[in-house]
mmCIF file of C-alpha atoms in Angstrom:
data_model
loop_
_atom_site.group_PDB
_atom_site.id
_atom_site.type_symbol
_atom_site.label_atom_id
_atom_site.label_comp_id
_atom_site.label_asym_id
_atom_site.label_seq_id
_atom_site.Cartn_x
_atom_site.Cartn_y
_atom_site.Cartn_z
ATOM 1 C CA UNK A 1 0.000 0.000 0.000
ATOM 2 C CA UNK A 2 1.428 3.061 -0.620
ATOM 3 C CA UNK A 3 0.977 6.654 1.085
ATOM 4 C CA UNK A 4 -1.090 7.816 -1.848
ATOM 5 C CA UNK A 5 -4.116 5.411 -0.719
ATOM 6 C CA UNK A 6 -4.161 7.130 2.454
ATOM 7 C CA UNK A 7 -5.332 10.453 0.231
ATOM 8 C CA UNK A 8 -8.555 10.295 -1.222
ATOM 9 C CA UNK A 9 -8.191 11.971 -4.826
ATOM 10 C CA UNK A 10 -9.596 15.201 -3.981
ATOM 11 C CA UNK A 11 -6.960 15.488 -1.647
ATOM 12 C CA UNK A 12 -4.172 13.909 -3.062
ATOM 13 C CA UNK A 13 -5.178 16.158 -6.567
ATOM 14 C CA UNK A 14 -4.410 19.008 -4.035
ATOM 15 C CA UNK A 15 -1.079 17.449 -2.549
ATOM 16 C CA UNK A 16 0.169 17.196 -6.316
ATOM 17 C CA UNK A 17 -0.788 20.921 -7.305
ATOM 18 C CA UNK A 18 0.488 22.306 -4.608
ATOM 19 C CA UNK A 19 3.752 23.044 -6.201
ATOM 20 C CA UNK A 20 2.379 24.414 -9.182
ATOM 21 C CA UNK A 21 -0.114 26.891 -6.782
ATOM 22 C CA UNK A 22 3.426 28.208 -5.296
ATOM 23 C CA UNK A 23 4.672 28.546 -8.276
ATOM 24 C CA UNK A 24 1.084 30.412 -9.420
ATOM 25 C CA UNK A 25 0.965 32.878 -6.332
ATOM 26 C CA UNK A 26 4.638 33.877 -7.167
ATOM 27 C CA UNK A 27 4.109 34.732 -10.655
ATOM 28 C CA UNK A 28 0.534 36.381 -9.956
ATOM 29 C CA UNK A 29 2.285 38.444 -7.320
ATOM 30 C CA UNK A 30 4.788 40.676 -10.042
ATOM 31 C CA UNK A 31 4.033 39.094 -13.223
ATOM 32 C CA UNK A 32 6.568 39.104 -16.022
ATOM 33 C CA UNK A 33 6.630 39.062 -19.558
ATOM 34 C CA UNK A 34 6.481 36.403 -21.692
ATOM 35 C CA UNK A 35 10.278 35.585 -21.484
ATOM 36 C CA UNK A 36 10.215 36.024 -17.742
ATOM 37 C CA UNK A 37 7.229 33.894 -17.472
ATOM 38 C CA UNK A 38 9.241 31.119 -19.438
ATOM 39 C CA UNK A 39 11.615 31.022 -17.432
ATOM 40 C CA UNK A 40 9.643 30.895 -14.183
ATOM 41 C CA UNK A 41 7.655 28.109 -15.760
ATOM 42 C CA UNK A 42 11.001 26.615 -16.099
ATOM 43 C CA UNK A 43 12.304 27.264 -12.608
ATOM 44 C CA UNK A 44 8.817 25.455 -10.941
ATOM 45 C CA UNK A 45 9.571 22.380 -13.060
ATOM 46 C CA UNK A 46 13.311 22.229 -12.490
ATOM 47 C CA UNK A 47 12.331 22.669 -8.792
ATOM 48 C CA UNK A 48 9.565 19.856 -8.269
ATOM 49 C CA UNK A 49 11.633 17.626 -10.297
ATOM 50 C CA UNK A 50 14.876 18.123 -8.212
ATOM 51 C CA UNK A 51 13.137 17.135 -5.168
ATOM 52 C CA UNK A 52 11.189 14.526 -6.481
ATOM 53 C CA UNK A 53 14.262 12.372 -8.110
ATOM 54 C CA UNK A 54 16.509 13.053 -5.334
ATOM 55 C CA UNK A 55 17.940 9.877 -3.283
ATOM 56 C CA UNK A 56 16.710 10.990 -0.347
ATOM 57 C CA UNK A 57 13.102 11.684 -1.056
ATOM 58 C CA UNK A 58 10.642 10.312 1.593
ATOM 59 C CA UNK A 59 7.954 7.711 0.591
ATOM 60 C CA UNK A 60 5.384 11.187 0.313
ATOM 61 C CA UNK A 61 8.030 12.317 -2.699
ATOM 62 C CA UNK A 62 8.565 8.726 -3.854
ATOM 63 C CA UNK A 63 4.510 8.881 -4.678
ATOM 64 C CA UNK A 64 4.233 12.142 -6.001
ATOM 65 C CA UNK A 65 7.390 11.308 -8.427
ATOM 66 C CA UNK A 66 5.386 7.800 -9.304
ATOM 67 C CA UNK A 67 2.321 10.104 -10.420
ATOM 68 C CA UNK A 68 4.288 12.429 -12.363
ATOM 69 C CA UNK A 69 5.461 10.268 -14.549
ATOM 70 C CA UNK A 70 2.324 8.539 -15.013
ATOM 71 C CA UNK A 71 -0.704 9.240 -17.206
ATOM 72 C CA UNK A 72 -2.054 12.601 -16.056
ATOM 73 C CA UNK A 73 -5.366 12.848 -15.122
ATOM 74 C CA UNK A 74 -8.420 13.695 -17.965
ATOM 75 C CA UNK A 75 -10.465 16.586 -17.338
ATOM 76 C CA UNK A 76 -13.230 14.144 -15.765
ATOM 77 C CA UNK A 77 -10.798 13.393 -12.575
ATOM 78 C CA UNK A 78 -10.208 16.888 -12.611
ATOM 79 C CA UNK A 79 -12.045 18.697 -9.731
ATOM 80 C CA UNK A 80 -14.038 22.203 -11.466
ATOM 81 C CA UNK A 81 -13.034 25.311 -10.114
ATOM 82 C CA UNK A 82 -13.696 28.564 -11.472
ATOM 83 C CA UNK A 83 -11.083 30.556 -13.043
ATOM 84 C CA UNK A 84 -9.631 33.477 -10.466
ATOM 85 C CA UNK A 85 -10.548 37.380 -11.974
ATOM 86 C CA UNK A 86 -7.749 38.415 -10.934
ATOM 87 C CA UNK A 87 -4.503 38.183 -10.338
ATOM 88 C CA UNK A 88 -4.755 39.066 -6.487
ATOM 89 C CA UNK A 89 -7.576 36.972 -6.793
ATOM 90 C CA UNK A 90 -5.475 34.018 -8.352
ATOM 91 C CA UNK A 91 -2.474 34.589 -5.376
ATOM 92 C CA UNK A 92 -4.338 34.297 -2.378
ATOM 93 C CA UNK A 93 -6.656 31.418 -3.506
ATOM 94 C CA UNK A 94 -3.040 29.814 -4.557
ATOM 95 C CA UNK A 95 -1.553 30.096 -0.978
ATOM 96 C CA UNK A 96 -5.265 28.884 0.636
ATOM 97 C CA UNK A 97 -4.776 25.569 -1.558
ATOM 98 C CA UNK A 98 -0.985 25.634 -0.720
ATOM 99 C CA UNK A 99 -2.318 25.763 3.048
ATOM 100 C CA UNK A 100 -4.995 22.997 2.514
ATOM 101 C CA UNK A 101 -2.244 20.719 1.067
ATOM 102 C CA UNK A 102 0.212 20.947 3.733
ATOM 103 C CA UNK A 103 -2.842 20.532 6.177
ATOM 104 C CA UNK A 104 -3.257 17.085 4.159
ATOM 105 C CA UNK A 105 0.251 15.976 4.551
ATOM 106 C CA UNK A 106 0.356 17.041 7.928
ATOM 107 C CA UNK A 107 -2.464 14.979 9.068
ATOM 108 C CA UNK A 108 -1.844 12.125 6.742
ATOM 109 C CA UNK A 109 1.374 11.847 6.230
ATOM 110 C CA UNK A 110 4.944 11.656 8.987
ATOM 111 C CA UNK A 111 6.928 14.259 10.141
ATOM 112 C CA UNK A 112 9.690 13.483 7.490
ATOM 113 C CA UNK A 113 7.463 13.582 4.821
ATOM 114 C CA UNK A 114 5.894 17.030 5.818
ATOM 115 C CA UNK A 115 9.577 18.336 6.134
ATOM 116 C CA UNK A 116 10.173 17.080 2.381
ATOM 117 C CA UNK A 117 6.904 18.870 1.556
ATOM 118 C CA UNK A 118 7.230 22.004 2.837
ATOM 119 C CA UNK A 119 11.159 22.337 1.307
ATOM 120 C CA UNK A 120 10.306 21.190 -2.098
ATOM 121 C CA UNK A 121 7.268 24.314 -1.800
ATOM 122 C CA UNK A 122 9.346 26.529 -0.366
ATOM 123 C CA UNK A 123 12.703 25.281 -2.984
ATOM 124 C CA UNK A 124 9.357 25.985 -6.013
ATOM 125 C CA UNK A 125 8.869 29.766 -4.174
ATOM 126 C CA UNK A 126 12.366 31.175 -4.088
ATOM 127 C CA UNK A 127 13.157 29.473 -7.700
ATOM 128 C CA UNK A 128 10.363 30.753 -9.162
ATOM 129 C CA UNK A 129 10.828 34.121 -7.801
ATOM 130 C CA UNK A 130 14.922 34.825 -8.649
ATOM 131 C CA UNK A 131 14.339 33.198 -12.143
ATOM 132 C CA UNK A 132 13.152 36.308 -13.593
ATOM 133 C CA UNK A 133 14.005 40.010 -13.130
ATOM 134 C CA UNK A 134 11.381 42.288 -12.481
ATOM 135 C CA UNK A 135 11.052 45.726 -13.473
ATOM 136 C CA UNK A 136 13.406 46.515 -15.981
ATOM 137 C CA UNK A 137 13.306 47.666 -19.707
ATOM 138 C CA UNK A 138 14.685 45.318 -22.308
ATOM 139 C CA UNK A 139 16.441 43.529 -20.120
ATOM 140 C CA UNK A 140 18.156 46.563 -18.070
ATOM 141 C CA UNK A 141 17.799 47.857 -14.017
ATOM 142 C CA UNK A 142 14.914 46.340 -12.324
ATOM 143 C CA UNK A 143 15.717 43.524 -9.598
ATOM 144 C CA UNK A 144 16.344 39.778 -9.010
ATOM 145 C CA UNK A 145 13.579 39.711 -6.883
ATOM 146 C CA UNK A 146 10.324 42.332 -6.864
ATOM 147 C CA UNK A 147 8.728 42.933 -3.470
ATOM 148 C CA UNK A 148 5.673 41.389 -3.878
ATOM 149 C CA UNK A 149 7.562 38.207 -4.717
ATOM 150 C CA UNK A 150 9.295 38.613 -1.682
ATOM 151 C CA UNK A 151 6.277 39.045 0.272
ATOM 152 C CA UNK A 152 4.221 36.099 -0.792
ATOM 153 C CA UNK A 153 7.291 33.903 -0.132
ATOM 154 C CA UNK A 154 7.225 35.441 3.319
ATOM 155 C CA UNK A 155 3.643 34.379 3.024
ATOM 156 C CA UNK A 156 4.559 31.513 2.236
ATOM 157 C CA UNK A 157 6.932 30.426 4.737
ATOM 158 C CA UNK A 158 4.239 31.700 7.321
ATOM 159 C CA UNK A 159 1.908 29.055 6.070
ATOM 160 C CA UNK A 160 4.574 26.350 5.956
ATOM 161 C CA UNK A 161 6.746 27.148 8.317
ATOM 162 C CA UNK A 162 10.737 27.612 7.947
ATOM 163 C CA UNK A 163 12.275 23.945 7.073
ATOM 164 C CA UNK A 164 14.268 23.849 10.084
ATOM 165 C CA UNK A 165 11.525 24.392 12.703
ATOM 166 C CA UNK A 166 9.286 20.856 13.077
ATOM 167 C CA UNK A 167 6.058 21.734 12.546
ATOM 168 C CA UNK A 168 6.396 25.643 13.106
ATOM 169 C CA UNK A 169 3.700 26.798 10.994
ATOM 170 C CA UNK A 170 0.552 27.006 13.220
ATOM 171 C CA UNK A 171 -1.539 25.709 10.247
ATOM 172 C CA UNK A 172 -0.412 22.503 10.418
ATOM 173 C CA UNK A 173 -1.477 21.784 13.560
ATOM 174 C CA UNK A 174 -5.174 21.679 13.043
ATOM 175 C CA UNK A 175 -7.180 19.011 14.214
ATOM 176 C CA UNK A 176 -9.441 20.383 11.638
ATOM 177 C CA UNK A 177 -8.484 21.362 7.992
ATOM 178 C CA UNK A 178 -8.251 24.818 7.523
ATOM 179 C CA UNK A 179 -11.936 26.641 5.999
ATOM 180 C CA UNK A 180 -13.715 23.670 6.591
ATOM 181 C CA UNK A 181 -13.416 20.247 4.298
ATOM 182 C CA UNK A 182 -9.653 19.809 2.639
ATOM 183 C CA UNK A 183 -11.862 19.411 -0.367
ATOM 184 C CA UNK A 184 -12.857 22.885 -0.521
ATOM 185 C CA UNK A 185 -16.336 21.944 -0.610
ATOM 186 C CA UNK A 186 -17.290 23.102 2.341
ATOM 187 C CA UNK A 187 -19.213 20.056 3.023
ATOM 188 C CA UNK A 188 -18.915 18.429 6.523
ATOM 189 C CA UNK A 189 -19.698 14.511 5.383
#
């Protein structure tokens, strides 16, 4: 039996895309052009994938890396959601699935693996934000890193906690998930 089975798929759908959500509030925070969006696109894949092959990775990485290079899901076994307006709209509903996730993994999953979690999110946050600049013209001034980016990855490591502290972030230590079912659905059965 493997960890996945003790997700049901609505919640192991949001343990998979919670990478990807970092990666989404980042880039909705101080969005770039095309070229900079590339290349953060590049820098959340480069990230999940690092963690996910590496020797080390805990039987919670070990199943997400089995599932990645799987079939991906159709559109059928993908739960509906309705598209964000905008782009504020599209960060913090990122970081409240990013929250829901690591509530999952906290609950369902050891200590180890919610330590392996919470550094490959945090390892997709600080990639994703340094792989672009932000503000310049034609590729000249602006910075590494934009202030909003560096304040949803403080956001960020609010929710998750900083990787050396066990269990630091006060979210994880709900007996209940956070806003109701980890399904979203608001549903208490």
């Amino acid at each position: 039996m493997s960890l996945k089975d003790s997700f049901t798929p609505d919640e192991w759908y949001q343990v998979m895309t919670a990478p990807g959500r970092v990666g989404a509030a980042v880039v909705a925070a101080s969005p770039s052009g095309v070229t900079g969006l590339v290349a953060e696109a590049q820098a959340i894949g480069a990230a999940i994938r690092e963690s996910v092959s590496a020797e080390n990775r805990t039987p919670l990485l070990e199943a997400m890396a089995a599932d990645l290079m799987g079939t991906p899901p159709t559109p059928q076994e993908v739960p509906a959601q309705d598209r964000p307006r905008t782009l504020d709209e599209a960060r913090a509903r990122s970081l409240e699935e990013v929250r829901r996730a690591a509530w999952l993994v906290g609950a369902k999953a050891g200590p180890e693996d919610l330590a392996a979690f919470r550094h490959l999110l945090l390892s997709v946050a600080e990639r994703t934000a340094a792989a672009a600049k932000e503000g310049g013209f034609l590729g000249f001034g602006g910075e590494q890193v934009s202030d909003r980016e560096r304040q949803v990855v403080a956001e960020l490591r609010a929710i998750l906690g900083d990787e050396g502290t066990p269990a630091a972030a006060p979210t994880l230590v709900h007996e209940t998930p956070p806003d109701g079912n980890p399904d979203g659905s608001g549903n208490s059965n």
